[in-house]
XYZ file of N, CA and C in Angstrom:
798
model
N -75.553 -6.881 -113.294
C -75.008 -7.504 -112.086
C -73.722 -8.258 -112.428
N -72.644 -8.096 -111.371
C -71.543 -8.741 -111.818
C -70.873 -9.171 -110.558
N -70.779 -10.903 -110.624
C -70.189 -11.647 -108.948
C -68.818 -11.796 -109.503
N -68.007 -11.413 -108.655
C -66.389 -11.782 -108.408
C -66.195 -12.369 -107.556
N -64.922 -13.187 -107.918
C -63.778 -13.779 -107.181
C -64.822 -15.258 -106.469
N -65.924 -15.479 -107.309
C -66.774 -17.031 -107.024
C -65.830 -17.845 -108.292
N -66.881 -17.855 -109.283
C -66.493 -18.518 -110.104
C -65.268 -18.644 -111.011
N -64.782 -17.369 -111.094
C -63.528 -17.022 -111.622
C -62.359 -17.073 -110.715
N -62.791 -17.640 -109.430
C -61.511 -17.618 -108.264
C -60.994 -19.114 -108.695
N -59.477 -18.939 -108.752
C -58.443 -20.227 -108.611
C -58.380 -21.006 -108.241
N -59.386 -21.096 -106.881
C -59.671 -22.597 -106.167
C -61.278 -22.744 -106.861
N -61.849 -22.271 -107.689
C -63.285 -22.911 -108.083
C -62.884 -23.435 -109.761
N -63.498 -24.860 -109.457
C -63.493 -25.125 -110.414
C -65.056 -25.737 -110.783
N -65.651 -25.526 -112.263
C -66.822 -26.345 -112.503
C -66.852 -27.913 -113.017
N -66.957 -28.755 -112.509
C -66.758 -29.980 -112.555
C -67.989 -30.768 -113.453
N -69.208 -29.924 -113.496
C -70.116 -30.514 -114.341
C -70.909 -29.426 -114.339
N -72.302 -29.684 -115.889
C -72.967 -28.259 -116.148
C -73.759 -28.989 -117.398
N -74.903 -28.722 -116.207
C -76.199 -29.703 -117.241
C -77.302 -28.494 -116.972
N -78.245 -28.003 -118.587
C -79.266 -27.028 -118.214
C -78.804 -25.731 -117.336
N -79.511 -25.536 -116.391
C -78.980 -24.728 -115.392
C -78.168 -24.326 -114.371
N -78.030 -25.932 -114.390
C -76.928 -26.344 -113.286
C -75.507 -26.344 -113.258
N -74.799 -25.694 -112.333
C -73.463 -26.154 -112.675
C -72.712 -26.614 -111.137
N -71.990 -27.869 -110.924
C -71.522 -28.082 -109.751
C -70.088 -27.242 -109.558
N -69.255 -26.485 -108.443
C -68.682 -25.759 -108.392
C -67.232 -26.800 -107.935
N -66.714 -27.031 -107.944
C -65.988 -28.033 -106.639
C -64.567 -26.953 -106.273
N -63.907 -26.298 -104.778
C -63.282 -25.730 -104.341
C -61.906 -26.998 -104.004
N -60.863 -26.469 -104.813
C -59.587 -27.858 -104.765
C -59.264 -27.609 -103.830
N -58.953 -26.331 -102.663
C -58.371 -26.287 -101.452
C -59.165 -25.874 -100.843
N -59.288 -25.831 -99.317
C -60.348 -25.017 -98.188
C -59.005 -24.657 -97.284
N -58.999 -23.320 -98.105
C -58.341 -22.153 -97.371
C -58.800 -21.829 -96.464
N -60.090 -21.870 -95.481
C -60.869 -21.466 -94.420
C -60.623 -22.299 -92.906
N -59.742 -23.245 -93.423
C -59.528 -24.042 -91.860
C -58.309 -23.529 -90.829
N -58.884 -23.900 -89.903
C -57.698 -23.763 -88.828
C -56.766 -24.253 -88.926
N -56.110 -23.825 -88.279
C -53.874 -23.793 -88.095
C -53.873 -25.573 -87.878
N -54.546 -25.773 -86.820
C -54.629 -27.239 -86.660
C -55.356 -28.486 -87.290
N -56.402 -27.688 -88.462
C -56.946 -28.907 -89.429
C -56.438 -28.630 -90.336
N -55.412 -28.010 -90.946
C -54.901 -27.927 -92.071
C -54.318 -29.181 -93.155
N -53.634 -30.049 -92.174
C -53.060 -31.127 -92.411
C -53.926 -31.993 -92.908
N -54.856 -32.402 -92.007
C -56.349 -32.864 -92.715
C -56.879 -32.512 -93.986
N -56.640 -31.764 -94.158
C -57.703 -30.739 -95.131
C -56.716 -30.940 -96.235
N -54.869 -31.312 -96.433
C -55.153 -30.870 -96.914
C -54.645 -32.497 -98.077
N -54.567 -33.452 -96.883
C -54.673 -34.433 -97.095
C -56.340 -35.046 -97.812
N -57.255 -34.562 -97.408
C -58.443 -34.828 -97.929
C -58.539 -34.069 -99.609
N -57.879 -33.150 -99.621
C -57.912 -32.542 -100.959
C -57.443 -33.135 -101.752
N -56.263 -34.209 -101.413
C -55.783 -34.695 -101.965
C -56.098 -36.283 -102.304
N -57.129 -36.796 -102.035
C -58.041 -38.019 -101.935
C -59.438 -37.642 -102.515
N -59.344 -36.423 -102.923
C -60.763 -35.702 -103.999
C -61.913 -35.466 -102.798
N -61.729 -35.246 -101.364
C -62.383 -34.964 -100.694
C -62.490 -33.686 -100.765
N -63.561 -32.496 -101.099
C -63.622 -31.587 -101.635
C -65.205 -30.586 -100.937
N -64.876 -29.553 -101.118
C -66.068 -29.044 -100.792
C -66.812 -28.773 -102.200
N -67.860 -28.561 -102.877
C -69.048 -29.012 -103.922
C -70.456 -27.783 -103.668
N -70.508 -27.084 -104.446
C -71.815 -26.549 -104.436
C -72.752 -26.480 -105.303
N -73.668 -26.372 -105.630
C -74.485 -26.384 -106.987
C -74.940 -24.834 -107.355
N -74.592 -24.907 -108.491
C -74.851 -22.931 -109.074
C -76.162 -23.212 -109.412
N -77.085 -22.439 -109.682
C -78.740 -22.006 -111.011
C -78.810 -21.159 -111.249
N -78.598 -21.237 -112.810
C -78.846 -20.249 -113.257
C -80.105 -19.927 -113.911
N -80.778 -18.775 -113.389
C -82.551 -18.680 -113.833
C -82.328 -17.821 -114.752
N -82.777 -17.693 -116.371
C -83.080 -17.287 -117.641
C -84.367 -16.110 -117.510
N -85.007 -16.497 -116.522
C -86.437 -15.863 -116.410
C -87.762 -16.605 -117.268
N -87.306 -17.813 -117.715
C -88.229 -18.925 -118.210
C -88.630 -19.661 -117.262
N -87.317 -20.650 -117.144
C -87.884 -21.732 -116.460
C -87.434 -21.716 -114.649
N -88.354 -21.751 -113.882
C -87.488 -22.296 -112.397
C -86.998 -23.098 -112.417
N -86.767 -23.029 -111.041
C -85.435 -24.269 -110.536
C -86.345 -24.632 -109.298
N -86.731 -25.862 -108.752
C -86.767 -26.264 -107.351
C -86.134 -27.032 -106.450
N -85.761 -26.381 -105.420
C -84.480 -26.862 -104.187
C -85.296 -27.802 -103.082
N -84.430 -28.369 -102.638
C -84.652 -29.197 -101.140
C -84.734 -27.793 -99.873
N -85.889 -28.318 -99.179
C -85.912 -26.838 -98.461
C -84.711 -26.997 -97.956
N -84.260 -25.408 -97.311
C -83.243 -25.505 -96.692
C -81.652 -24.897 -97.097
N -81.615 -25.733 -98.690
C -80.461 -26.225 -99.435
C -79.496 -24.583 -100.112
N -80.729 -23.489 -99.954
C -80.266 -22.026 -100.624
C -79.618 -21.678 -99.403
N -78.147 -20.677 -100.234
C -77.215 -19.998 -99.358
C -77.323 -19.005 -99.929
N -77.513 -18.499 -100.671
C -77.450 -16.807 -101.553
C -78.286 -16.613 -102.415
N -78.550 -16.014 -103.137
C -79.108 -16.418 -104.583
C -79.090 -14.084 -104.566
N -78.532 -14.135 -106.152
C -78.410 -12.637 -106.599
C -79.736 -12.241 -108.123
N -80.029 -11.165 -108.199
C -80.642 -10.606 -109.246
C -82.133 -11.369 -109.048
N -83.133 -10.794 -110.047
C -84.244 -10.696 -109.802
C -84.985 -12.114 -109.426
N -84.756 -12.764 -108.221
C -85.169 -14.117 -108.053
C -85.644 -14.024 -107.173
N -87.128 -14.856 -107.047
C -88.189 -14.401 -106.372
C -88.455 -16.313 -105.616
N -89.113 -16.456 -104.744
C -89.452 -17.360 -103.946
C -90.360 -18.242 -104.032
N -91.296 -18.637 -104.235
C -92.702 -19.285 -104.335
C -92.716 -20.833 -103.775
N -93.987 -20.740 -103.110
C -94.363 -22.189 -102.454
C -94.357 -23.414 -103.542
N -94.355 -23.289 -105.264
C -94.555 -23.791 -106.255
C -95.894 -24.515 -106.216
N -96.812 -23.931 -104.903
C -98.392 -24.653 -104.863
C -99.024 -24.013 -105.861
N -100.103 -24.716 -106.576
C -100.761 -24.153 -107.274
C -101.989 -24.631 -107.320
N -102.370 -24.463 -105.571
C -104.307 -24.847 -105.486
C -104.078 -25.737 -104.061
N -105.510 -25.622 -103.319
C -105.363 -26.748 -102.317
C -105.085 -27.990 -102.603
N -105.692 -28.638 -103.674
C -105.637 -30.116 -104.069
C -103.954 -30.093 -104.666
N -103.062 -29.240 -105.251
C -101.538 -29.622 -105.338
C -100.894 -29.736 -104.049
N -101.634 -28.576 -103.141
C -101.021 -28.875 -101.423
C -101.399 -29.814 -100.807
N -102.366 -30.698 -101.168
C -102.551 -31.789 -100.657
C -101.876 -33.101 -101.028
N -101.328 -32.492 -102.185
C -101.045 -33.844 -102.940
C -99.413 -33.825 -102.273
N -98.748 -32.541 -102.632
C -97.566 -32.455 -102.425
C -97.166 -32.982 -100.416
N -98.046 -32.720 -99.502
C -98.180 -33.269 -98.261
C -97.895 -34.264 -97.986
N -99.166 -34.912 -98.766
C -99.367 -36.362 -98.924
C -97.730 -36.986 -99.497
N -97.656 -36.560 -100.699
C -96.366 -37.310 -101.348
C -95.141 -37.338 -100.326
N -95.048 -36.073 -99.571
C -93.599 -35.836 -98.447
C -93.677 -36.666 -97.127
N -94.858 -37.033 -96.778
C -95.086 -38.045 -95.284
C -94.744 -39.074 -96.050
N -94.783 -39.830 -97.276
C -94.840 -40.970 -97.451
C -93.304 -41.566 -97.780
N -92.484 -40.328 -98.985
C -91.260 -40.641 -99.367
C -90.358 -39.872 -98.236
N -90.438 -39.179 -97.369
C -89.659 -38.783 -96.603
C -89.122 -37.709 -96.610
N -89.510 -36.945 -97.793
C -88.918 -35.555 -98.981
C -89.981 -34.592 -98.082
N -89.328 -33.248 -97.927
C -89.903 -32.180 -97.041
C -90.964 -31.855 -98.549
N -92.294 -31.775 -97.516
C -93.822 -31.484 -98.084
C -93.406 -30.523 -99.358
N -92.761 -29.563 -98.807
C -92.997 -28.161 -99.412
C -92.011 -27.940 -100.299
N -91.173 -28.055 -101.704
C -89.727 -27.732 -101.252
C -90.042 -26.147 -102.289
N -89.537 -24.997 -102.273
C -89.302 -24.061 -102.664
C -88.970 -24.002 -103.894
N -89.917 -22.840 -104.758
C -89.608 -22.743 -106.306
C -89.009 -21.438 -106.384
N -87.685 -21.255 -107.487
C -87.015 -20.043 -107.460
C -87.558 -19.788 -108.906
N -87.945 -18.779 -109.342
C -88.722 -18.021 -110.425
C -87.489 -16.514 -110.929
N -87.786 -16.264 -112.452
C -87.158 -14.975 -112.261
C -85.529 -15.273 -113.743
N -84.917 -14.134 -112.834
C -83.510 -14.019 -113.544
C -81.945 -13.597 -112.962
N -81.333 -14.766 -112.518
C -80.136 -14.611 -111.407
C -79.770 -15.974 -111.385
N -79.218 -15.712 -110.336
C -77.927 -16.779 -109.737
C -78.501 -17.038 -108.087
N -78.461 -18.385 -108.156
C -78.744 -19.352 -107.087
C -77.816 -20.235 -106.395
N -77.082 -19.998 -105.412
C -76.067 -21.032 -105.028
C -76.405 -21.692 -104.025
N -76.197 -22.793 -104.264
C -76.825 -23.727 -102.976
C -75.764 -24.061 -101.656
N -76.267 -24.576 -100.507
C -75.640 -24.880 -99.810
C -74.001 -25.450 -99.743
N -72.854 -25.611 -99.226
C -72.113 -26.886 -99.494
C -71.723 -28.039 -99.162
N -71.605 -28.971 -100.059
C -71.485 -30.072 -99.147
C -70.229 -30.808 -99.463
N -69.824 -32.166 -98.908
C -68.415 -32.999 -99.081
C -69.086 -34.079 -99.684
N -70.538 -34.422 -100.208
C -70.539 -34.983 -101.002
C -70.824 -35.153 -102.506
N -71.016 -36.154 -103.131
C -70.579 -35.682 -104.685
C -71.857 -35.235 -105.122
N -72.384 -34.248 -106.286
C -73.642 -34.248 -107.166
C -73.628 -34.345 -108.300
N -74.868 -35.070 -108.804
C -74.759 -35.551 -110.317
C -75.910 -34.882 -111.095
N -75.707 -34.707 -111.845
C -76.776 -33.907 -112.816
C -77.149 -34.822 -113.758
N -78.311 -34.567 -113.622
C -79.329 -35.835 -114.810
C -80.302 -35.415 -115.375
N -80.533 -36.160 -116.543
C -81.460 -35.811 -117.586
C -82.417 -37.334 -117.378
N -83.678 -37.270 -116.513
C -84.119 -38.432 -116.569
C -84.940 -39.247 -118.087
N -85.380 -38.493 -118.838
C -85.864 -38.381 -120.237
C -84.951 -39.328 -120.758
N -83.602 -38.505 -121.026
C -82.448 -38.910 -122.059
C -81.545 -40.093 -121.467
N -81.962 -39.918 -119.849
C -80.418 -40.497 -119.506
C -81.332 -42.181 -118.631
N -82.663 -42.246 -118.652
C -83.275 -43.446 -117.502
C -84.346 -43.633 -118.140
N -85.007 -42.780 -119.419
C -85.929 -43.667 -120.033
C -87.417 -43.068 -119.871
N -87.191 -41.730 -119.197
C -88.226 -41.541 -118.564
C -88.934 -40.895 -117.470
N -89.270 -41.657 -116.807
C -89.304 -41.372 -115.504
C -88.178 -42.103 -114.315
N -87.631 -41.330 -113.635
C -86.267 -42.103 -112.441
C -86.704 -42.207 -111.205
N -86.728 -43.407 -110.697
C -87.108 -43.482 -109.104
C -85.537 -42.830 -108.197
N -85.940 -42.946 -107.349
C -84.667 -42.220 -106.840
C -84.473 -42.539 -105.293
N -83.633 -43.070 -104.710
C -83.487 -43.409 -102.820
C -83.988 -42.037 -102.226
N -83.857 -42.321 -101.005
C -84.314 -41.259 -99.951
C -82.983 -40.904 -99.842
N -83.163 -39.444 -99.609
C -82.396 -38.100 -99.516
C -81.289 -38.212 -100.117
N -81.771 -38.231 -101.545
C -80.752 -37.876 -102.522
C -81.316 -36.615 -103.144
N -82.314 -36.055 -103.285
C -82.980 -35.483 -104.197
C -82.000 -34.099 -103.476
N -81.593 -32.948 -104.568
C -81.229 -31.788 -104.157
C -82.286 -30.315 -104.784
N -81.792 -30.812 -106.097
C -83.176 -29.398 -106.838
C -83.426 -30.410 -108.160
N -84.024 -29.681 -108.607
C -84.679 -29.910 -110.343
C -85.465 -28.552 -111.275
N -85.417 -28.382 -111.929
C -85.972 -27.812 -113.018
C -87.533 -27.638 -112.762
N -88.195 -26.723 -112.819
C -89.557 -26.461 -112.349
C -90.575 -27.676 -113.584
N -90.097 -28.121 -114.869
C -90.647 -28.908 -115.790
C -90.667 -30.739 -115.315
N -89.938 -30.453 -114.187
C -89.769 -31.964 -113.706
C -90.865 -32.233 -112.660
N -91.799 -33.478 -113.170
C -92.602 -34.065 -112.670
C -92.202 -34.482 -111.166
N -93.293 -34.022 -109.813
C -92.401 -35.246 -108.486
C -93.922 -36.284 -108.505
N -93.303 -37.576 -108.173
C -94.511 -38.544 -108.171
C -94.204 -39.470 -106.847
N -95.182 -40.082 -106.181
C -94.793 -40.848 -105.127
C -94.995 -42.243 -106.095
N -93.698 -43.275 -105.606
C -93.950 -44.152 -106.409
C -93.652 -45.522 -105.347
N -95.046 -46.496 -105.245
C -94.979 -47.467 -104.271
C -94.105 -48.594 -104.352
N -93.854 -49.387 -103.048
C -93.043 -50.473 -103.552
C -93.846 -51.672 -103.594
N -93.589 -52.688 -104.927
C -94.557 -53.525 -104.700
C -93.855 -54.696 -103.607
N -95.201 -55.534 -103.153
C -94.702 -56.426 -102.087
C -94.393 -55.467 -100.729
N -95.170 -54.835 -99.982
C -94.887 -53.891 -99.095
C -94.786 -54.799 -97.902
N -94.884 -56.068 -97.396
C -94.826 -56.792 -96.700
C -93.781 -56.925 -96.622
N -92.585 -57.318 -97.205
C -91.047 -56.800 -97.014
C -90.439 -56.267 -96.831
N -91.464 -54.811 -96.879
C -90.284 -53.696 -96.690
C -89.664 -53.262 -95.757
N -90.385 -53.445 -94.440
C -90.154 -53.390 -92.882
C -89.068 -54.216 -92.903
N -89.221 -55.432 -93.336
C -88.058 -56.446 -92.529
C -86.821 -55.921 -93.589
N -87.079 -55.248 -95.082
C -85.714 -55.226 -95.920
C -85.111 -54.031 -95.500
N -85.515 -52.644 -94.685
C -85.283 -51.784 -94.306
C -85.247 -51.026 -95.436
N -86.627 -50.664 -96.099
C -86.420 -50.052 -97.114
C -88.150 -49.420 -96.837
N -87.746 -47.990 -97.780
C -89.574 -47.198 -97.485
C -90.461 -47.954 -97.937
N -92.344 -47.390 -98.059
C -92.760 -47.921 -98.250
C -92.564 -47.580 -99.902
N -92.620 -46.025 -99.752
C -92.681 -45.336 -101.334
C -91.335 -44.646 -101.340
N -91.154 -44.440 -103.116
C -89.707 -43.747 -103.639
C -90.304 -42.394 -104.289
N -89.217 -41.376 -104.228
C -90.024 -40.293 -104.999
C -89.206 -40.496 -106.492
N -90.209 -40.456 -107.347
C -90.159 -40.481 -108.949
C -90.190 -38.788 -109.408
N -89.226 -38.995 -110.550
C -88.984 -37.683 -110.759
C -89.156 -37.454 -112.742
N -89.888 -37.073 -113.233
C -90.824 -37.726 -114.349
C -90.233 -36.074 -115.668
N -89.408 -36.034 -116.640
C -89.336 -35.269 -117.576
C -87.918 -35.228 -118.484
N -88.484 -33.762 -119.168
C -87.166 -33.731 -120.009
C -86.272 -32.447 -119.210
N -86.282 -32.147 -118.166
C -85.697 -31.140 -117.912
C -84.432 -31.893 -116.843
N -84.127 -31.213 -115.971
C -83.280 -31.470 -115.179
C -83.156 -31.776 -113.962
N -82.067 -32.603 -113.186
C -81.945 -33.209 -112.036
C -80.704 -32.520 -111.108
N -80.415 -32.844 -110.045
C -79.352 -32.658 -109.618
C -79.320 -33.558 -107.929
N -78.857 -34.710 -108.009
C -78.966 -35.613 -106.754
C -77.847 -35.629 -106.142
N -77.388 -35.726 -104.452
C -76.322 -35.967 -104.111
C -76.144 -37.768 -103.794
N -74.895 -38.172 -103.907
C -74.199 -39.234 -104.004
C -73.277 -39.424 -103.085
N -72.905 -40.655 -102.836
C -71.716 -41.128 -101.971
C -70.847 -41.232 -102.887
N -70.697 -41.509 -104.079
C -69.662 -41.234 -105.057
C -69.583 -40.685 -106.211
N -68.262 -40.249 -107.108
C -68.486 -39.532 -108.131
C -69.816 -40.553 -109.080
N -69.742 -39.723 -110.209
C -70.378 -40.438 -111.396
C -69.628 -41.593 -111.965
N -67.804 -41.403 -112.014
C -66.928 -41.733 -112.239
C -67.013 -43.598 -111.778
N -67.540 -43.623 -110.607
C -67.816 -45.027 -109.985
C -68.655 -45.702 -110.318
N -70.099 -44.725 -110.633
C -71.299 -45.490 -110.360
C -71.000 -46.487 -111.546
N -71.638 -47.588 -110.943
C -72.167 -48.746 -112.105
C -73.642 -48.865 -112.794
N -73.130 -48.721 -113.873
C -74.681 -49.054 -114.947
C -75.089 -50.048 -115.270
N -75.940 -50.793 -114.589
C -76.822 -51.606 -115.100
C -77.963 -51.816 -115.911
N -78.234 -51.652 -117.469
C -78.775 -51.786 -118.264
C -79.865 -53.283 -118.441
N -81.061 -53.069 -118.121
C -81.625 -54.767 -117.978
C -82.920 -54.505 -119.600
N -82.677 -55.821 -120.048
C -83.333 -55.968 -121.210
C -84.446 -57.282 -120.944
N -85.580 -56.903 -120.089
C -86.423 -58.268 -119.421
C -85.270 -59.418 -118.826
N -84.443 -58.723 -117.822
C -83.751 -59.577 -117.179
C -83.694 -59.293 -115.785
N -83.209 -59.633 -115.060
C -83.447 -59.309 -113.243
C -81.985 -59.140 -112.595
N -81.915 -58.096 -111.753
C -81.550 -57.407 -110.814
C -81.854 -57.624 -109.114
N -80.896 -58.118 -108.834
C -80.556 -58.630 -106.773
C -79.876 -57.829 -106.385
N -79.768 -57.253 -105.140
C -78.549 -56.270 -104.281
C -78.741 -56.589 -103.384
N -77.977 -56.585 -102.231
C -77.964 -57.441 -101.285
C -77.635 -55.877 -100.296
N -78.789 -54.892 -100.677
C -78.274 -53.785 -99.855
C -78.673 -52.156 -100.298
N -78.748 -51.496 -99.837
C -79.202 -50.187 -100.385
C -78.193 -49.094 -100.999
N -77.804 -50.060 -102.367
C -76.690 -49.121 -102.913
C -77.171 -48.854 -104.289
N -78.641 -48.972 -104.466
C -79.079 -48.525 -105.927
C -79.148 -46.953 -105.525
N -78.880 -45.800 -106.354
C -78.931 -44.516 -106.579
C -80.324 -44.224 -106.526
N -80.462 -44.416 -108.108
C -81.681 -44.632 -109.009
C -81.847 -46.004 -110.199
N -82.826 -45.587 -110.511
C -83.248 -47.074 -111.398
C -84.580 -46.404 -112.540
N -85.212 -46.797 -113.476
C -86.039 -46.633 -114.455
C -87.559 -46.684 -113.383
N -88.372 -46.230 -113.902
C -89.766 -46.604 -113.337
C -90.204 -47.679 -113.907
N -89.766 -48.227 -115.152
C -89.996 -49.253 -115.921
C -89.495 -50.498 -115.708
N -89.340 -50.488 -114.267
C -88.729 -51.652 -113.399
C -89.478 -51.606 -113.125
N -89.672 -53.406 -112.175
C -90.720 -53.683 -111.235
C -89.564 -53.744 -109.802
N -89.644 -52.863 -108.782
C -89.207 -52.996 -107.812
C -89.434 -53.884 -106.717
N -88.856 -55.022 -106.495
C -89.471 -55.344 -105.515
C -88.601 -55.982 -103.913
N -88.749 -55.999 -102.622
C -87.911 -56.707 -101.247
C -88.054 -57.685 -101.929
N -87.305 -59.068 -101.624
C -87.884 -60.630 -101.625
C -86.693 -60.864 -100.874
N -87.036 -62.382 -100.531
C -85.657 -63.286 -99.858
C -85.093 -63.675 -100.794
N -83.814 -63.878 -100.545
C -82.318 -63.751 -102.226
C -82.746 -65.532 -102.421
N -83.455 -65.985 -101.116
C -84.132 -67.604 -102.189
C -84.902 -67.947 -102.466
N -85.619 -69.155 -102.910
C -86.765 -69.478 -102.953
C -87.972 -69.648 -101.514
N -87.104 -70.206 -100.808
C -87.400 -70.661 -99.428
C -86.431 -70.057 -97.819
N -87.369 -70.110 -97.454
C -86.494 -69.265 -95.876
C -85.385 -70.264 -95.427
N -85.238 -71.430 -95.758
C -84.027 -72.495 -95.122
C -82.912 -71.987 -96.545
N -83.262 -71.887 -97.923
C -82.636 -71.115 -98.852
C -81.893 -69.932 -98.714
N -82.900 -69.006 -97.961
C -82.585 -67.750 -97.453
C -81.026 -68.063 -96.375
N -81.603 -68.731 -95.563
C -80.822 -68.821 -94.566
C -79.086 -68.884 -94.470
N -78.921 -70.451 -95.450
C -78.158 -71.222 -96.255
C -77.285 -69.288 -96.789
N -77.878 -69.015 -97.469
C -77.222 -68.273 -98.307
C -76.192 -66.809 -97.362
N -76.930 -66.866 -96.362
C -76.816 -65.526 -95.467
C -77.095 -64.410 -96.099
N -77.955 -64.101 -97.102
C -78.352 -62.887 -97.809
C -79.560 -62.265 -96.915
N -80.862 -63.339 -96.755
C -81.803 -62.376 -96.313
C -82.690 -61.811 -97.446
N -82.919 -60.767 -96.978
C -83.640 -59.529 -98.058
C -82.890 -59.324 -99.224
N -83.577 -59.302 -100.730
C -82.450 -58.586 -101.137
C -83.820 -57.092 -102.405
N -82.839 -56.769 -102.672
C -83.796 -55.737 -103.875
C -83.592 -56.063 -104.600
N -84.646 -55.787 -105.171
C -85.018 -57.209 -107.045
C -85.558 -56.108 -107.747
N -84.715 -55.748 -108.931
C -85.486 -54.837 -110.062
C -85.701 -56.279 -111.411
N -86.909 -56.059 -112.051
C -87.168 -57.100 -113.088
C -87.339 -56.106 -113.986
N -87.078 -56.331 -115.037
C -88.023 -55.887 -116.787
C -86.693 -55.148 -117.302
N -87.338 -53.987 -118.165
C -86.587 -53.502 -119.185
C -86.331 -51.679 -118.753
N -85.141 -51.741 -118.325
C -84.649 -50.345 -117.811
C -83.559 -50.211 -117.077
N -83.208 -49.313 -116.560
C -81.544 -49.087 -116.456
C -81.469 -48.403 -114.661
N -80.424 -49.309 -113.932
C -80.258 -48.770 -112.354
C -79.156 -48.732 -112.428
N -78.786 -47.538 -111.657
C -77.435 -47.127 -111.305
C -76.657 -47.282 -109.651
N -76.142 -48.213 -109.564
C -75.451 -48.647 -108.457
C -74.203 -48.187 -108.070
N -74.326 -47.675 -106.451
C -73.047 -47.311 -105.783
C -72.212 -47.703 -105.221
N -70.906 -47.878 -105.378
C -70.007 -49.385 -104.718
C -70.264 -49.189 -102.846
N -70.610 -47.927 -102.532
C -70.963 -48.210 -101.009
C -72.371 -47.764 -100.823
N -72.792 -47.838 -99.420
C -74.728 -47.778 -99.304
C -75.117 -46.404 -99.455
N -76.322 -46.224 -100.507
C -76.607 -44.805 -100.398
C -76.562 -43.644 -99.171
N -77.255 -42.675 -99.478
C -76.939 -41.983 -98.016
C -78.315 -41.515 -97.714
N -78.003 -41.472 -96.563
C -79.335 -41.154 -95.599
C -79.261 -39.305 -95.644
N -81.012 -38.990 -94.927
C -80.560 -37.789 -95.499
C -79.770 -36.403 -94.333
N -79.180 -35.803 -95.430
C -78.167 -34.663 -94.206
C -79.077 -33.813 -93.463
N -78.337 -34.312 -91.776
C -79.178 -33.367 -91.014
C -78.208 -32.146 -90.495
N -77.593 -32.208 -91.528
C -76.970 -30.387 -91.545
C -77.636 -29.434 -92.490
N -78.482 -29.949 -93.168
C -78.804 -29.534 -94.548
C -80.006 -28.310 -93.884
N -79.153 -26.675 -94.593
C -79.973 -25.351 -94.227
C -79.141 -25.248 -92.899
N -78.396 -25.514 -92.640
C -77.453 -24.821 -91.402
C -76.106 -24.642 -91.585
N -75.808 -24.743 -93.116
C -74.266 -24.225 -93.475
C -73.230 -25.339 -93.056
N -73.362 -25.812 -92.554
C -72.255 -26.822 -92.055
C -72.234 -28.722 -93.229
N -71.691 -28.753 -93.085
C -71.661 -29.857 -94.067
C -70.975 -31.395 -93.066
């Protein structure tokens, strides 16, 4: 099998390439109208970009996507629910009502090429093992695919009595191995900030953590001791990671998840 004029075309470039993954990013969008051109091509020029994610399947290991998220996929690559028994379909159910992540998401098996949807925002490829310690909690609707070796876990927040008023879920989905990630972002990698905590504590005054270690204690609280504290301060809620592990923060608020996502449009 042999694809032309994708990857080897002049406007694709690969911008990152972890495991299987490789992000594609297109420097111009030759596809617009006479009248968004100017736009377009002003946004190209502010790194506003169109972004896709490649997989490449070996015939070892899968890959699993956010339903929806496949636009093509070539050579012997086959589909699967990635269930394996009623009690994993129950579990996997259970885990998607709670973190917000569709029940089911699709396992690609086999040997080919997988291209995913596109989008205008950024994706990062991660090694949660090498790169968070472990296991990585992760915001709602960031998750895009992962590596069939990557653990999904529902992971609670403690202090759930806050979470209503901090506007935050009850549970995060945890994503547990040595294989691979691929999350979308409001900004490059280039931005994010690393926060490294060694039994020390972590405040945000907002939902701009990415991800963070499981080896945090997550928790809502008021940014004071006391609600006239609270007040005084104008903070409110804030998110409190404690202990020993590493969160990655975005200078603006994560993102909610795309409801273009599986309809081509970005």
């Amino acid at each position: 099998m042999r694809i032309s004029n994708f990857l080897d075309n002049d406007d694709a470039r690969v911008i990152a390439e972890k495991g299987p993954f490789k992000v594609v990013e297109w420097q111009r969008d030759l596809s617009v109208a006479y009248l968004g051109a100017q736009a377009a091509y002003f946004a190209a020029e502010m790194g506003v970009r169109r972004r896709q994610l490649v997989c490449a399947l070996d015939g070892r290991t899968g890959v699993t996507l956010q339903a929806g998220l496949m636009q093509w996929m070539a050579g012997d690559v086959r589909a699967t629910t990635g269930i394996k028994g009623v009690g994993d379909l129950f579990g996997k159910a259970l885990r998607g009502s709670v973190t917000g992540e569709s029940a089911i998401k699709p396992e690609y098996v086999g040997s080919g090429t997988i291209v995913c949807e596109p989008t205008y925002r950024h994706v990062l490829l991660m090694n949660p093992q090498a790169e968070m310690g472990g296991t990585m909690v992760i915001n709602d609707g960031l998750f895009m695919a992962c590596t069939s070796d990557i653990k999904h876990r529902a992971i609670m927040v403690k202090r759930p009595s806050a979470v209503v008023a901090g506007n935050e879920g009850l549970f995060n989905l945890g994503l547990e191995g040595s294989g691979y990630v691929a999350l979308e972002s409001p900004v490059p990698v280039s931005e994010l900030v690393v926060v490294d905590l060694d039994g020390d504590e972590l405040k945000v005054d907002g939902n701009f953590a990415i991800a963070w270690s499981d080896s945090l204690a997550f928790t809502v609280e008021r940014s004071g001791k006391s609600l006239v504290g609270s007040a005084v301060s104008g903070e409110g809620l804030v998110n409190t990671y404690r202990g020993t592990g590493r969160v990655l923060l975005s200078p603006v608020a994560s993102l909610t998840p795309n409801p273009n996502a599986g309809t081509g449009e970005v």
